[in-house]
Amino acid sequence: MSAAEIQPLAVTDADRAKAEEASEPSVVSIKNEANKLFAAKHFEEAIEKYTLAISYNPKIAAYYANRAFAYIKQELYAAAIADATDAINIDPTYVKGYYRRAVGNMALGKLKEAIKDLRAVCKASPQDRDARTKLSQCEKELKRIEFEKAINFEENKVSALERIGNVDDIIVEESYDGPRLPESGITLEFVKDLLEYMKAQKQLHRKYALKIMIQVKELLEKLPPIVDVTIPEDAKITVCGDIHGQFYDLLNIFELNGLPSPTNMYLWNGDFVDRGSFSVECILTLFSFKLLYPNAVYLSRGNHETDDMNRTYGFEGEVKAKYSNLTFRLFSEIFNALPIGNIIQSKILVVHGGLFSRDDVTIDDLRKIDRFRQPGGDGLMFELLWSDPQPQFGRAPSKRGAGVQFGPDVTEKFLELNNLDLLIRSHEVKAGGYEVAHGGKCITIFSAPNYCDSGDNLGAYIHITPDCKLKYHQFAAVPHPPVGPMKYAMMGGFM
C-alpha cells in the first residue's frame, strides 16, 4: 500500500503524540507496539500497526521504512519497494529507505536498481560494512549473469543430457559407501537406504543421482500440464505445500504420516527447493518416490522451480557445490517438465500459486499451456505459479510484484465455470501451516515449519479421502544439522 493509496486522517498534534509517544504513560505508542510485534516475528500484525501509525501521521519516513522491512519478511517485495520509495520521497536523506528498497529489488532480481540504491547508502554511510558487502555481491552477480548470457546462448541449444553423455560410463569409486541404484530399477529398499544416507549428511553418488534424474525426466515429459488424480477406494492422498529444502522436516512428515505407497498417496505442491540448504536431498527424495510409485506420488511445479529463483535463493549454488553446473542444467530441464497442476477426483484443483487476471479461464485453457519453458513474466502459467488470494472482492496488483491478488468472488466464478468444488494452493507462509479462505473455497497449505529457521510457524498437510473429505494435520519443526538457510544463495541470505 503506497502513501497515495492511504486515505489519512487530518493530522493534529494529538495524533502525532499518539503515534510517537501515546497520550497516556500506560499506553505503549503505536510505533513501539509495531516494533515489538516485529521483534516477535508477528509481521502481519506489525504491518497493521505501522499502517495505523501512518494514518495518524503520513509524513514520517521511518514508519514506511519499518513497514517495508515487515513486508520484506513476508516476501511482499513490491509493497516493500513502494514503502521504501515513499520514505525516500518524504526524506531524500533517509538512508534506511534506500537500503530497504535495495533489498526488495535484490529479492526480485533487479540488480541494477539495487546497485543504484546501495551506492547511495555507501556514499551516505561509508562505514556501513553490510551495505558495502551487498553492493560488491550485487555488482559481481550482475557481471556473472551478463557474462553467462553472452556465453550460454550457443550452449543452451544443446540439452544437458547430450552434454552429460553415457551415465553408465561414470565410475563409482571403491570408497563410496552409499546406496547403489539397482540395474533393474528403483526399489523401496534403495529409497529407504537413500533417506538414511542423506540424513547422515552423505551425498548420493553423482552416477545414481543422474540416473534418477534422467528417469524422472522421461516420466514427467509424458504427463499432461494438468494431471487428473484418482484416489482408490482403499486409499487417501496427502497434499503438502512448500518444503523449501527443509529435508529433516520432510523426513518428519514421513515419520508422522508414513512413507508413500499405493494406498498412502502424496501430492507435493511446488517449492521443493531454495532457501533451505538441503534442497538437493529433498528433490532427490521426491523424484525417487515418484519413480517408485508413479500413480501414487504427484508433483506440481512451484514458482521456485525456475532458473531465476534458483539463482537467487540457493538451489543453483547448492547443486553446483554438491554436484556440478551441468547437473543443475539437467534439474532446470526437469523442472520445465513438471506438471503445473493436479485435479483430484475431478473436483479439487491443486496449483502452487492461484488464479488469474481474467474471469474466463477454463481448465481446458490450462491443459493447452506449453509448460516446457521458463514461466516468463506474464500469462496463465506465470499467474498460476505466483498469484495470491486476498479477502477483498475483485483483483489487485500483487504485493509480491508478480502475479495478481484475487478475491473470493474471483474464486467462486472460476470454480463455478469449471465445475470444481475447491482450490488448494500453497506459496504463502501461514502461522498454523494452513488457512481456509474465500468461504471455504480456497485453501492454503504450507509444509515448511519454522520457515528459514526464523518463522516460528507450524507446518501442515491435508488428508483427502475418495469422497473428498479434508482433514488438516499440523506439525512443528524438528532439529537439523547446523547448516543455516540460504547458505548457497546468491547473496548468502539478504533478508
Short mmCIF file of C-alpha atoms in Angstrom, two decimals:
data_model
loop_
_atom_site.label_atom_id
_atom_site.label_comp_id
_atom_site.label_asym_id
_atom_site.label_seq_id
_atom_site.Cartn_x
_atom_site.Cartn_y
_atom_site.Cartn_z
CA MET A 1 0.00 0.00 0.00
CA SER A 2 1.60 3.28 -1.04
CA ALA A 3 1.10 6.65 0.56
CA ALA A 4 -1.18 7.62 -2.30
CA GLU A 5 -3.48 4.68 -1.59
CA ILE A 6 -3.90 5.52 2.11
CA GLN A 7 -6.61 7.99 2.97
CA PRO A 8 -5.06 9.61 6.04
CA LEU A 9 -6.94 11.42 8.74
CA ALA A 10 -6.25 15.11 9.27
CA VAL A 11 -3.04 15.14 11.27
CA THR A 12 -3.21 17.02 14.57
CA ASP A 13 -0.65 17.49 17.31
CA ALA A 14 -2.58 14.96 19.39
CA ASP A 15 -2.40 12.44 16.56
CA ARG A 16 1.35 12.91 16.29
CA ALA A 17 1.69 12.39 20.02
CA LYS A 18 -0.40 9.22 19.90
CA ALA A 19 1.63 7.80 17.06
CA GLU A 20 5.02 8.56 18.62
CA GLU A 21 4.57 8.72 22.38
CA ALA A 22 0.97 7.74 23.24
CA SER A 23 -1.28 10.09 25.17
CA GLU A 24 -1.06 8.16 28.44
CA PRO A 25 2.11 6.78 30.07
CA SER A 26 0.48 3.35 30.44
CA VAL A 27 -0.33 3.11 26.76
CA VAL A 28 2.50 1.93 24.53
CA SER A 29 2.86 4.01 21.40
CA ILE A 30 1.55 2.57 18.17
CA LYS A 31 5.02 2.64 16.70
CA ASN A 32 6.51 0.82 19.67
CA GLU A 33 3.72 -1.74 19.55
CA ALA A 34 4.55 -2.35 15.91
CA ASN A 35 8.24 -2.68 16.70
CA LYS A 36 7.51 -5.21 19.45
CA LEU A 37 5.30 -7.21 17.12
CA PHE A 38 8.05 -7.16 14.52
CA ALA A 39 10.63 -8.34 17.05
CA ALA A 40 8.25 -11.18 18.00
CA LYS A 41 8.02 -12.12 14.29
CA HIS A 42 4.32 -11.25 14.10
CA PHE A 43 4.85 -9.49 10.83
CA GLU A 44 1.24 -9.23 9.66
CA GLU A 45 0.18 -7.59 12.92
CA ALA A 46 3.22 -5.30 12.79
CA ILE A 47 2.21 -4.17 9.31
CA GLU A 48 -1.26 -3.30 10.60
CA LYS A 49 0.23 -1.22 13.42
CA TYR A 50 2.65 0.61 11.14
CA THR A 51 -0.27 1.33 8.82
CA LEU A 52 -2.21 2.76 11.76
CA ALA A 53 0.75 4.96 12.70
CA ILE A 54 0.93 6.18 9.09
CA SER A 55 -2.77 7.06 9.17
CA TYR A 56 -2.11 9.35 12.15
CA ASN A 57 0.97 10.91 10.61
CA PRO A 58 1.78 10.06 6.99
CA LYS A 59 4.86 12.33 6.95
CA ILE A 60 7.25 10.14 8.98
CA ALA A 61 9.71 8.30 6.73
CA ALA A 62 10.58 5.75 9.43
CA TYR A 63 7.01 4.39 9.51
CA TYR A 64 7.21 3.49 5.83
CA ALA A 65 10.74 2.07 6.10
CA ASN A 66 9.74 -0.06 9.09
CA ARG A 67 6.65 -1.33 7.30
CA ALA A 68 8.84 -2.04 4.26
CA PHE A 69 11.05 -4.26 6.45
CA ALA A 70 7.97 -6.14 7.67
CA TYR A 71 6.83 -6.59 4.06
CA ILE A 72 10.29 -7.97 3.20
CA LYS A 73 9.90 -10.53 5.96
CA GLN A 74 6.55 -11.51 4.40
CA GLU A 75 8.22 -11.73 0.94
CA LEU A 76 5.93 -8.95 -0.32
CA TYR A 77 8.71 -7.22 -2.16
CA ALA A 78 6.69 -4.93 -4.42
CA ALA A 79 4.93 -3.49 -1.37
CA ALA A 80 8.29 -3.08 0.37
CA ILE A 81 9.74 -1.21 -2.59
CA ALA A 82 6.70 1.08 -2.71
CA ASP A 83 7.01 1.87 1.01
CA ALA A 84 10.74 2.46 0.78
CA THR A 85 10.15 4.82 -2.14
CA ASP A 86 7.57 6.72 -0.08
CA ALA A 87 10.11 7.03 2.74
CA ILE A 88 12.67 8.44 0.31
CA ASN A 89 10.14 10.87 -1.14
CA ILE A 90 9.36 12.14 2.36
CA ASP A 91 13.04 12.41 3.31
CA PRO A 92 15.60 12.06 0.47
CA THR A 93 18.39 11.79 3.07
CA TYR A 94 16.79 8.82 4.88
CA VAL A 95 19.36 6.08 4.35
CA LYS A 96 17.17 3.19 5.53
CA GLY A 97 14.72 3.96 2.71
CA TYR A 98 17.41 3.36 0.09
CA TYR A 99 18.61 0.25 1.91
CA ARG A 100 15.13 -1.29 2.19
CA ARG A 101 14.42 -0.57 -1.48
CA ALA A 102 17.71 -2.18 -2.44
CA VAL A 103 16.86 -5.34 -0.50
CA GLY A 104 13.44 -5.51 -2.19
CA ASN A 105 14.98 -5.15 -5.63
CA MET A 106 17.64 -7.74 -4.83
CA ALA A 107 14.92 -10.21 -3.91
CA LEU A 108 13.19 -9.59 -7.24
CA GLY A 109 16.47 -9.97 -9.13
CA LYS A 110 16.52 -6.31 -10.15
CA LEU A 111 20.21 -5.92 -9.52
CA LYS A 112 20.77 -2.68 -11.44
CA GLU A 113 18.16 -0.89 -9.32
CA ALA A 114 19.59 -2.44 -6.15
CA ILE A 115 23.12 -1.34 -7.05
CA LYS A 116 21.99 2.25 -7.56
CA ASP A 117 20.41 2.40 -4.08
CA LEU A 118 23.30 0.59 -2.38
CA ARG A 119 25.73 3.08 -3.86
CA ALA A 120 23.61 5.83 -2.32
CA VAL A 121 23.77 4.08 1.06
CA CYS A 122 27.54 3.63 0.85
CA LYS A 123 28.02 7.27 -0.12
CA ALA A 124 25.93 8.47 2.83
CA SER A 125 27.33 5.89 5.27
CA PRO A 126 30.83 4.85 4.13
CA GLN A 127 31.32 2.77 7.28
CA ASP A 128 28.27 0.57 6.63
CA ARG A 129 30.02 -2.75 6.12
CA ASP A 130 26.82 -4.66 5.33
CA ALA A 131 25.84 -2.24 2.56
CA ARG A 132 29.33 -2.37 1.08
CA THR A 133 29.26 -6.17 1.13
CA LYS A 134 25.86 -6.30 -0.55
CA LEU A 135 26.96 -3.76 -3.17
CA SER A 136 30.02 -5.85 -4.01
CA GLN A 137 27.90 -9.02 -4.21
CA CYS A 138 25.33 -7.36 -6.47
CA GLU A 139 27.98 -5.99 -8.82
CA LYS A 140 29.72 -9.36 -9.07
CA GLU A 141 26.44 -11.19 -9.60
CA LEU A 142 25.33 -8.77 -12.32
CA LYS A 143 28.64 -9.26 -14.15
CA ARG A 144 28.26 -13.03 -13.83
CA ILE A 145 24.73 -13.01 -15.23
CA GLU A 146 25.71 -10.80 -18.15
CA PHE A 147 28.74 -13.00 -18.86
CA GLU A 148 26.69 -16.19 -18.75
CA LYS A 149 24.10 -14.69 -21.08
CA ALA A 150 26.89 -13.96 -23.54
CA ILE A 151 28.39 -17.45 -23.47
CA ASN A 152 25.32 -19.61 -22.86
CA PHE A 153 23.37 -18.76 -26.00
CA GLU A 154 25.02 -21.49 -28.02
CA GLU A 155 25.44 -23.86 -25.07
CA ASN A 156 21.73 -23.80 -24.26
CA LYS A 157 20.92 -25.13 -27.70
CA VAL A 158 22.40 -28.46 -26.57
CA SER A 159 20.43 -30.36 -23.93
CA ALA A 160 22.08 -31.26 -20.65
CA LEU A 161 21.62 -34.95 -21.42
CA GLU A 162 23.60 -34.65 -24.65
CA ARG A 163 26.43 -32.95 -22.80
CA ILE A 164 26.42 -35.47 -19.93
CA GLY A 165 26.86 -38.43 -22.28
CA ASN A 166 26.57 -42.06 -21.20
CA VAL A 167 25.94 -42.16 -17.46
CA ASP A 168 26.75 -45.89 -17.36
CA ASP A 169 30.37 -44.98 -18.12
CA ILE A 170 30.68 -42.99 -14.87
CA ILE A 171 32.91 -44.90 -12.45
CA VAL A 172 31.78 -45.37 -8.85
CA GLU A 173 34.83 -45.25 -6.60
CA GLU A 174 35.51 -48.16 -4.25
CA SER A 175 35.47 -45.71 -1.36
CA TYR A 176 31.78 -44.88 -1.97
CA ASP A 177 29.75 -46.44 0.85
CA GLY A 178 26.27 -45.31 -0.11
CA PRO A 179 23.25 -46.91 -1.77
CA ARG A 180 23.61 -48.18 -5.32
CA LEU A 181 20.70 -47.98 -7.71
CA PRO A 182 19.86 -51.49 -8.96
CA GLU A 183 20.24 -52.10 -12.70
CA SER A 184 16.67 -53.43 -12.69
CA GLY A 185 15.31 -50.10 -11.45
CA ILE A 186 14.43 -48.28 -8.28
CA THR A 187 13.26 -50.25 -5.24
CA LEU A 188 11.76 -49.35 -1.87
CA GLU A 189 14.88 -50.74 -0.18
CA PHE A 190 17.06 -48.37 -2.22
CA VAL A 191 14.89 -45.36 -1.33
CA LYS A 192 14.92 -46.20 2.38
CA ASP A 193 18.70 -46.59 2.29
CA LEU A 194 18.96 -43.29 0.43
CA LEU A 195 16.93 -41.45 3.07
CA GLU A 196 19.16 -42.80 5.87
CA TYR A 197 22.32 -41.99 3.91
CA MET A 198 21.29 -38.42 3.21
CA LYS A 199 20.02 -38.00 6.77
CA ALA A 200 23.61 -38.63 7.84
CA GLN A 201 24.64 -35.71 5.56
CA LYS A 202 26.21 -38.00 2.99
CA GLN A 203 25.89 -37.41 -0.73
CA LEU A 204 24.40 -39.86 -3.21
CA HIS A 205 26.95 -40.67 -5.89
CA ARG A 206 26.69 -38.50 -8.99
CA LYS A 207 26.09 -41.56 -11.19
CA TYR A 208 22.98 -42.60 -9.29
CA ALA A 209 21.71 -39.05 -8.88
CA LEU A 210 21.92 -38.59 -12.65
CA LYS A 211 20.19 -41.92 -13.29
CA ILE A 212 17.29 -40.91 -11.06
CA MET A 213 17.07 -37.51 -12.76
CA ILE A 214 17.14 -38.93 -16.27
CA GLN A 215 14.43 -41.49 -15.46
CA VAL A 216 12.15 -38.95 -13.78
CA LYS A 217 12.62 -36.54 -16.69
CA GLU A 218 11.39 -39.20 -19.11
CA LEU A 219 8.43 -39.95 -16.85
CA LEU A 220 7.40 -36.31 -16.36
CA GLU A 221 7.70 -35.39 -20.02
CA LYS A 222 4.94 -37.89 -20.84
CA LEU A 223 2.47 -36.24 -18.44
CA PRO A 224 -0.02 -33.51 -19.40
CA PRO A 225 0.23 -29.97 -17.94
CA ILE A 226 -2.73 -30.70 -15.63
CA VAL A 227 -2.80 -34.23 -14.20
CA ASP A 228 -6.05 -35.93 -13.17
CA VAL A 229 -5.66 -37.76 -9.86
CA THR A 230 -8.00 -40.57 -8.81
CA ILE A 231 -7.97 -41.84 -5.23
CA PRO A 232 -8.70 -45.58 -4.95
CA GLU A 233 -11.43 -46.57 -2.50
CA ASP A 234 -8.94 -48.04 -0.03
CA ALA A 235 -6.55 -45.07 -0.16
CA LYS A 236 -6.09 -41.43 0.82
CA ILE A 237 -3.93 -38.68 -0.61
CA THR A 238 -1.86 -36.26 1.48
CA VAL A 239 -1.41 -32.79 -0.02
CA CYS A 240 1.74 -30.98 1.13
CA GLY A 241 2.76 -27.41 0.40
CA ASP A 242 6.17 -25.72 0.22
CA ILE A 243 9.06 -27.61 1.84
CA HIS A 244 11.84 -25.30 0.61
CA GLY A 245 14.83 -27.53 1.14
CA GLN A 246 13.93 -28.44 4.74
CA PHE A 247 14.90 -32.09 4.38
CA TYR A 248 14.67 -33.01 8.05
CA ASP A 249 11.12 -31.66 8.24
CA LEU A 250 10.33 -33.70 5.12
CA LEU A 251 11.61 -36.80 6.90
CA ASN A 252 9.40 -35.86 9.84
CA ILE A 253 6.34 -35.77 7.58
CA PHE A 254 7.12 -39.36 6.60
CA GLU A 255 7.59 -40.24 10.28
CA LEU A 256 4.19 -38.74 11.16
CA ASN A 257 2.26 -39.76 8.07
CA GLY A 258 4.03 -42.81 6.68
CA LEU A 259 6.07 -43.33 3.54
CA PRO A 260 4.33 -43.06 0.17
CA SER A 261 2.61 -46.20 -1.05
CA PRO A 262 -0.25 -47.09 -3.43
CA THR A 263 -2.72 -46.50 -0.56
CA ASN A 264 -0.80 -43.67 1.17
CA MET A 265 -0.62 -41.28 -1.75
CA TYR A 266 1.11 -37.87 -1.77
CA LEU A 267 0.81 -34.66 -3.76
CA TRP A 268 3.68 -32.17 -3.34
CA ASN A 269 2.53 -28.73 -4.42
CA GLY A 270 5.72 -27.00 -5.53
CA ASP A 271 8.62 -25.08 -3.99
CA PHE A 272 10.56 -28.20 -3.16
CA VAL A 273 13.84 -26.29 -3.32
CA ASP A 274 15.54 -22.96 -2.47
CA ARG A 275 16.07 -21.17 0.85
CA GLY A 276 16.65 -24.32 2.89
CA SER A 277 20.15 -25.73 2.42
CA PHE A 278 19.11 -29.36 1.92
CA SER A 279 17.22 -28.84 -1.34
CA VAL A 280 19.18 -31.50 -3.23
CA GLU A 281 18.19 -34.06 -0.61
CA CYS A 282 14.53 -33.01 -0.82
CA ILE A 283 14.27 -33.16 -4.59
CA LEU A 284 16.10 -36.49 -4.91
CA THR A 285 13.74 -37.93 -2.31
CA LEU A 286 10.62 -36.76 -4.15
CA PHE A 287 11.97 -37.87 -7.53
CA SER A 288 12.82 -41.32 -6.12
CA PHE A 289 9.32 -41.82 -4.75
CA LYS A 290 7.80 -40.56 -7.99
CA LEU A 291 9.73 -43.24 -9.87
CA LEU A 292 8.82 -45.89 -7.32
CA TYR A 293 5.09 -45.06 -7.24
CA PRO A 294 4.25 -43.05 -10.37
CA ASN A 295 0.47 -43.40 -9.76
CA ALA A 296 0.62 -42.59 -6.06
CA VAL A 297 3.07 -39.65 -5.90
CA TYR A 298 2.24 -36.42 -7.72
CA LEU A 299 4.22 -33.21 -8.15
CA SER A 300 3.23 -29.65 -9.11
CA ARG A 301 5.70 -27.01 -10.22
CA GLY A 302 6.17 -24.02 -7.93
CA ASN A 303 7.49 -20.56 -8.64
CA HIS A 304 10.83 -21.69 -7.16
CA GLU A 305 11.25 -24.46 -9.71
CA THR A 306 12.59 -21.80 -12.07
CA ASP A 307 16.05 -20.56 -13.05
CA ASP A 308 15.73 -17.01 -11.72
CA MET A 309 14.57 -18.15 -8.30
CA ASN A 310 17.17 -20.94 -8.14
CA ARG A 311 19.96 -18.47 -8.94
CA THR A 312 18.83 -16.05 -6.25
CA TYR A 313 17.66 -18.33 -3.43
CA GLY A 314 20.23 -21.08 -3.32
CA PHE A 315 19.34 -24.19 -5.31
CA GLU A 316 21.69 -23.43 -8.20
CA GLY A 317 24.55 -22.77 -5.80
CA GLU A 318 23.77 -25.90 -3.79
CA VAL A 319 23.70 -28.16 -6.85
CA LYS A 320 26.97 -26.71 -8.10
CA ALA A 321 28.56 -27.23 -4.67
CA LYS A 322 27.31 -30.81 -4.30
CA TYR A 323 27.47 -31.91 -7.97
CA SER A 324 28.12 -29.61 -10.94
CA ASN A 325 26.78 -26.84 -13.15
CA LEU A 326 25.75 -29.42 -15.75
CA THR A 327 23.71 -31.25 -13.10
CA PHE A 328 21.90 -28.01 -12.37
CA ARG A 329 21.13 -27.57 -16.08
CA LEU A 330 19.54 -31.03 -16.04
CA PHE A 331 17.47 -30.08 -12.96
CA SER A 332 16.31 -26.98 -14.85
CA GLU A 333 15.12 -29.10 -17.76
CA ILE A 334 13.31 -31.45 -15.38
CA PHE A 335 11.57 -28.52 -13.68
CA ASN A 336 10.34 -27.40 -17.10
CA ALA A 337 8.71 -30.83 -17.45
CA LEU A 338 6.87 -30.72 -14.11
CA PRO A 339 3.06 -30.56 -14.37
CA ILE A 340 1.68 -27.16 -13.38
CA GLY A 341 -1.36 -28.51 -11.58
CA ASN A 342 -3.38 -31.54 -10.48
CA ILE A 343 -7.12 -32.15 -10.24
CA ILE A 344 -8.20 -34.56 -7.50
CA GLN A 345 -11.37 -36.60 -8.07
CA SER A 346 -12.42 -34.16 -10.81
CA LYS A 347 -13.39 -31.63 -8.09
CA ILE A 348 -10.30 -30.16 -6.38
CA LEU A 349 -7.79 -28.10 -8.32
CA VAL A 350 -4.31 -28.02 -6.78
CA VAL A 351 -1.85 -25.43 -8.10
CA HIS A 352 1.04 -23.68 -6.44
CA GLY A 353 0.03 -20.01 -6.58
CA GLY A 354 -3.52 -19.20 -7.57
CA LEU A 355 -5.90 -17.75 -10.11
CA PHE A 356 -5.80 -15.33 -12.97
CA SER A 357 -6.17 -11.74 -14.12
CA ARG A 358 -9.32 -12.56 -16.12
CA ASP A 359 -12.55 -14.48 -15.42
CA ASP A 360 -12.89 -16.68 -18.49
CA VAL A 361 -10.02 -19.10 -17.85
CA THR A 362 -11.01 -22.75 -18.16
CA ILE A 363 -9.30 -25.99 -17.26
CA ASP A 364 -9.09 -26.67 -20.99
CA ASP A 365 -7.05 -23.47 -21.31
CA LEU A 366 -4.67 -24.76 -18.65
CA ARG A 367 -4.40 -28.13 -20.35
CA LYS A 368 -3.19 -26.36 -23.51
CA ILE A 369 -0.32 -24.49 -21.82
CA ASP A 370 3.16 -25.21 -23.20
CA ARG A 371 4.91 -25.76 -19.88
CA PHE A 372 8.29 -26.84 -21.25
CA ARG A 373 9.92 -23.48 -20.62
CA GLN A 374 10.63 -20.85 -18.02
CA PRO A 375 7.36 -19.17 -16.98
CA GLY A 376 8.35 -15.64 -18.03
CA GLY A 377 6.73 -12.57 -16.51
CA ASP A 378 3.08 -12.86 -17.52
CA GLY A 379 0.46 -15.23 -18.89
CA LEU A 380 -1.55 -18.08 -17.40
CA MET A 381 1.36 -20.24 -16.26
CA PHE A 382 3.09 -17.29 -14.60
CA GLU A 383 -0.08 -16.25 -12.75
CA LEU A 384 -0.82 -19.85 -11.75
CA LEU A 385 2.62 -20.06 -10.09
CA TRP A 386 2.65 -16.61 -8.45
CA SER A 387 -0.84 -15.32 -7.55
CA ASP A 388 -2.23 -14.99 -4.00
CA PRO A 389 -5.75 -14.74 -2.54
CA GLN A 390 -6.99 -11.59 -0.82
CA PRO A 391 -10.02 -11.13 1.46
CA GLN A 392 -11.38 -8.20 -0.60
CA PHE A 393 -13.56 -8.80 -3.63
CA GLY A 394 -12.11 -8.33 -7.08
CA ARG A 395 -8.44 -8.21 -8.01
CA ALA A 396 -5.47 -6.08 -7.03
CA PRO A 397 -1.83 -5.78 -8.06
CA SER A 398 0.39 -8.28 -6.29
CA LYS A 399 2.30 -7.04 -3.25
CA ARG A 400 4.96 -9.56 -4.27
CA GLY A 401 5.47 -7.83 -7.59
CA ALA A 402 4.39 -10.92 -9.55
CA GLY A 403 1.01 -12.46 -10.38
CA VAL A 404 -2.23 -10.94 -9.08
CA GLN A 405 -4.23 -10.91 -5.88
CA PHE A 406 -7.70 -12.42 -6.29
CA GLY A 407 -10.77 -12.15 -4.09
CA PRO A 408 -13.50 -14.60 -3.03
CA ASP A 409 -15.72 -13.61 -5.96
CA VAL A 410 -12.93 -14.49 -8.39
CA THR A 411 -12.52 -17.90 -6.77
CA GLU A 412 -16.27 -18.53 -6.82
CA LYS A 413 -16.59 -17.65 -10.51
CA PHE A 414 -13.62 -19.79 -11.51
CA LEU A 415 -14.85 -22.85 -9.62
CA GLU A 416 -18.39 -22.49 -10.95
CA LEU A 417 -17.18 -22.04 -14.54
CA ASN A 418 -15.09 -25.19 -14.33
CA ASN A 419 -17.47 -27.36 -12.26
CA LEU A 420 -14.99 -27.56 -9.38
CA ASP A 421 -15.60 -27.50 -5.64
CA LEU A 422 -12.32 -26.29 -4.21
CA LEU A 423 -8.97 -24.62 -4.90
CA ILE A 424 -5.91 -25.77 -2.92
CA ARG A 425 -2.75 -23.72 -3.25
CA SER A 426 0.47 -23.08 -1.32
CA HIS A 427 3.02 -20.29 -1.86
CA GLU A 428 2.45 -18.41 1.43
CA VAL A 429 3.68 -18.95 4.98
CA LYS A 430 0.82 -19.39 7.44
CA ALA A 431 1.32 -19.36 11.20
CA GLY A 432 -0.71 -22.54 11.64
CA GLY A 433 0.56 -24.18 8.45
CA TYR A 434 -2.71 -23.68 6.60
CA GLU A 435 -5.53 -21.20 6.03
CA VAL A 436 -9.13 -21.64 4.93
CA ALA A 437 -10.30 -18.59 2.98
CA HIS A 438 -12.93 -17.41 0.49
CA GLY A 439 -15.82 -19.05 2.29
CA GLY A 440 -14.00 -22.36 2.48
CA LYS A 441 -13.34 -22.44 -1.26
CA CYS A 442 -9.62 -21.52 -1.19
CA ILE A 443 -7.18 -23.46 1.00
CA THR A 444 -3.53 -22.51 1.52
CA ILE A 445 -1.22 -25.30 2.69
CA PHE A 446 2.40 -24.72 3.75
CA SER A 447 4.65 -27.56 4.93
CA ALA A 448 7.90 -25.87 5.98
CA PRO A 449 7.68 -25.30 9.76
CA ASN A 450 9.89 -22.63 11.33
CA TYR A 451 10.44 -21.38 7.80
CA CYS A 452 14.06 -20.40 7.16
CA ASP A 453 14.77 -21.05 10.85
CA SER A 454 13.04 -17.79 11.74
CA GLY A 455 9.35 -18.19 11.03
CA ASP A 456 8.09 -19.80 14.24
CA ASN A 457 5.26 -21.17 12.09
CA LEU A 458 3.82 -24.66 12.12
CA GLY A 459 3.77 -26.82 9.04
CA ALA A 460 0.66 -28.65 7.85
CA TYR A 461 -0.64 -31.18 5.38
CA ILE A 462 -4.12 -32.26 4.28
CA HIS A 463 -5.60 -35.74 4.08
CA ILE A 464 -8.18 -36.16 1.31
CA THR A 465 -10.33 -39.28 1.08
CA PRO A 466 -12.04 -40.66 -2.06
CA ASP A 467 -15.25 -38.80 -1.11
CA CYS A 468 -13.24 -35.52 -1.00
CA LYS A 469 -13.37 -35.10 2.78
CA LEU A 470 -10.50 -32.99 4.11
CA LYS A 471 -8.62 -33.33 7.40
CA TYR A 472 -5.80 -30.98 8.42
CA HIS A 473 -2.69 -32.05 10.33
CA GLN A 474 -0.25 -29.58 11.88
CA PHE A 475 3.32 -30.25 12.96
CA ALA A 476 6.26 -28.39 14.44
CA ALA A 477 9.82 -28.17 13.13
CA VAL A 478 12.43 -30.75 14.12
CA PRO A 479 16.15 -30.14 14.68
CA HIS A 480 18.50 -30.21 11.72
CA PRO A 481 22.29 -30.15 11.35
CA PRO A 482 23.96 -26.77 11.91
CA VAL A 483 23.69 -25.63 8.32
CA GLY A 484 21.59 -22.49 8.12
CA PRO A 485 19.14 -21.49 5.40
CA MET A 486 20.34 -19.59 2.34
CA LYS A 487 23.88 -20.95 2.70
CA TYR A 488 24.15 -21.32 -1.07
CA ALA A 489 22.06 -18.28 -2.01
CA MET A 490 23.26 -15.60 -4.40
CA MET A 491 23.76 -13.08 -1.63
CA GLY A 492 24.28 -15.56 1.16
CA GLY A 493 20.94 -14.57 2.67
CA PHE A 494 19.92 -10.94 2.21
CA MET A 495 16.74 -10.90 4.26
#
